[in-house]
Amino acid sequence: MSLTVYFREPHVDPDYPPQYEAQAQPGDVLMRVGLSLGLDNLAADCGGNLTCATCHVIVDPVWASRLPPMSEDEDGMLDYAAAERQPTSRLSCQITLTPELDGLVVDLPPTQY
Ligand code: FES
């Protein structure tokens, strides 16, 4: 079973449909899915080792509560994100996709540096 995730750029009105759509499999990591799209506002410099915070995304509030809670390490690293941290900010390398996340929408921050 494949699932679909959506990415939206920072300058876009939240009411506007997301611009980037990707097909993924359960078990895929959101950061890797985003990188496969070549998104400008996603870097993931540490390759998912939770040491860079350049994979910062802001989860659409509709979806935020459906994600597993973040770990203490993710919480701490998010404080180093270049763009201002938002209530639904997450590190995309820490989000493993499940069938329940089919349709997930995330916003990209204005910068990762
Ligand atoms: Fe570095 Fe996520 S890729 S913290």
Tab-separated table of C-alpha atoms and ligand atoms in Angstrom:
chain	number	residue	atom	x	y	z
A	1	MET	CA	0.000	0.000	0.000
A	2	SER	CA	1.417	3.373	-0.909
A	3	LEU	CA	0.527	6.650	0.733
A	4	THR	CA	0.684	10.251	-0.351
A	5	VAL	CA	2.367	13.101	1.485
A	6	TYR	CA	2.316	16.784	0.599
A	7	PHE	CA	4.829	19.597	1.043
A	8	ARG	CA	4.032	23.301	0.893
A	9	GLU	CA	6.491	26.165	0.472
A	10	PRO	CA	6.693	28.927	3.077
A	11	HIS	CA	5.323	31.796	1.031
A	12	VAL	CA	2.105	30.003	0.202
A	13	ASP	CA	-1.168	30.786	1.926
A	14	PRO	CA	-2.045	27.849	4.216
A	15	ASP	CA	-5.433	27.673	2.541
A	16	TYR	CA	-3.791	27.108	-0.821
A	17	PRO	CA	-3.247	23.503	-1.937
A	18	PRO	CA	0.256	22.103	-1.323
A	19	GLN	CA	2.551	22.257	-4.359
A	20	TYR	CA	4.495	19.047	-3.967
A	21	GLU	CA	3.034	15.574	-3.779
A	22	ALA	CA	5.015	12.404	-3.206
A	23	GLN	CA	4.165	8.733	-3.074
A	24	ALA	CA	5.719	6.822	-0.193
A	25	GLN	CA	5.586	3.455	1.506
A	26	PRO	CA	4.846	2.715	5.158
A	27	GLY	CA	8.219	2.722	6.907
A	28	ASP	CA	9.653	5.473	4.719
A	29	VAL	CA	11.112	8.451	6.557
A	30	LEU	CA	9.484	11.777	5.719
A	31	MET	CA	12.863	13.498	5.325
A	32	ARG	CA	13.921	11.004	2.639
A	33	VAL	CA	10.645	11.470	0.792
A	34	GLY	CA	11.155	15.243	0.817
A	35	LEU	CA	14.739	14.933	-0.393
A	36	SER	CA	13.597	12.764	-3.285
A	37	LEU	CA	11.564	15.735	-4.499
A	38	GLY	CA	14.609	18.018	-4.490
A	39	LEU	CA	12.893	20.605	-2.350
A	40	ASP	CA	14.860	23.859	-1.936
A	41	ASN	CA	13.863	24.395	1.682
A	42	LEU	CA	14.854	20.985	2.988
A	43	ALA	CA	18.502	20.166	3.656
A	44	ALA	CA	18.945	17.274	6.114
A	45	ASP	CA	22.683	17.802	6.376
A	46	CYS	CA	23.330	15.128	8.995
A	47	GLY	CA	21.493	12.456	7.047
A	48	GLY	CA	18.971	11.763	9.773
A	49	ASN	CA	21.312	11.480	12.753
A	50	LEU	CA	19.465	14.146	14.749
A	51	THR	CA	22.433	16.497	14.865
A	52	CYS	CA	21.567	19.305	12.436
A	53	ALA	CA	17.912	20.450	12.546
A	54	THR	CA	18.045	21.294	8.819
A	55	CYS	CA	15.211	18.876	8.130
A	56	HIS	CA	12.786	21.134	10.014
A	57	VAL	CA	9.164	21.042	8.825
A	58	ILE	CA	6.002	22.549	10.241
A	59	VAL	CA	3.236	20.004	10.321
A	60	ASP	CA	-0.209	21.156	9.260
A	61	PRO	CA	-2.187	21.527	12.507
A	62	VAL	CA	-4.797	19.084	11.251
A	63	TRP	CA	-2.105	16.392	11.190
A	64	ALA	CA	0.058	17.355	14.133
A	65	SER	CA	-1.827	15.369	16.746
A	66	ARG	CA	-1.779	12.224	14.594
A	67	LEU	CA	2.006	12.005	14.672
A	68	PRO	CA	3.771	10.029	17.375
A	69	PRO	CA	5.078	12.334	20.115
A	70	MET	CA	8.600	13.631	19.666
A	71	SER	CA	11.508	12.319	21.670
A	72	GLU	CA	13.440	14.496	24.109
A	73	ASP	CA	16.342	14.524	21.670
A	74	GLU	CA	14.164	15.771	18.810
A	75	ASP	CA	12.655	18.387	21.100
A	76	GLY	CA	16.088	19.623	22.101
A	77	MET	CA	17.454	19.698	18.565
A	78	LEU	CA	14.454	21.659	17.287
A	79	ASP	CA	15.639	24.577	19.422
A	80	TYR	CA	18.572	24.856	17.012
A	81	ALA	CA	16.397	25.147	13.906
A	82	ALA	CA	17.276	28.264	11.895
A	83	ALA	CA	13.674	29.280	11.309
A	84	GLU	CA	11.549	30.181	14.288
A	85	ARG	CA	10.146	27.097	15.939
A	86	GLN	CA	6.365	26.742	15.624
A	87	PRO	CA	3.947	24.798	17.859
A	88	THR	CA	3.760	22.019	15.256
A	89	SER	CA	7.436	22.034	14.238
A	90	ARG	CA	9.058	18.636	13.812
A	91	LEU	CA	12.251	17.196	12.398
A	92	SER	CA	11.286	15.249	9.322
A	93	CYS	CA	14.062	12.693	9.827
A	94	GLN	CA	12.225	11.556	12.949
A	95	ILE	CA	8.883	10.931	11.254
A	96	THR	CA	8.408	7.410	9.987
A	97	LEU	CA	5.373	7.145	7.758
A	98	THR	CA	2.541	4.781	8.593
A	99	PRO	CA	-0.717	4.083	6.732
A	100	GLU	CA	-2.450	6.429	9.193
A	101	LEU	CA	-0.352	9.298	7.811
A	102	ASP	CA	-1.696	8.953	4.268
A	103	GLY	CA	-2.446	12.540	3.209
A	104	LEU	CA	0.021	14.183	5.613
A	105	VAL	CA	0.675	17.864	4.844
A	106	VAL	CA	3.783	19.701	6.034
A	107	ASP	CA	5.040	23.216	5.444
A	108	LEU	CA	8.661	23.970	4.737
A	109	PRO	CA	10.232	26.710	6.860
A	110	PRO	CA	11.576	29.891	5.218
A	111	THR	CA	15.149	28.771	5.784
A	112	GLN	CA	17.194	25.875	7.164
A	113	TYR	CA	20.338	27.989	7.824
B	1	FES	FE1	19.735	16.254	10.661
B	1	FES	FE2	17.143	15.582	10.753
B	1	FES	S1	18.509	15.358	9.098
B	1	FES	S2	18.367	16.389	12.327
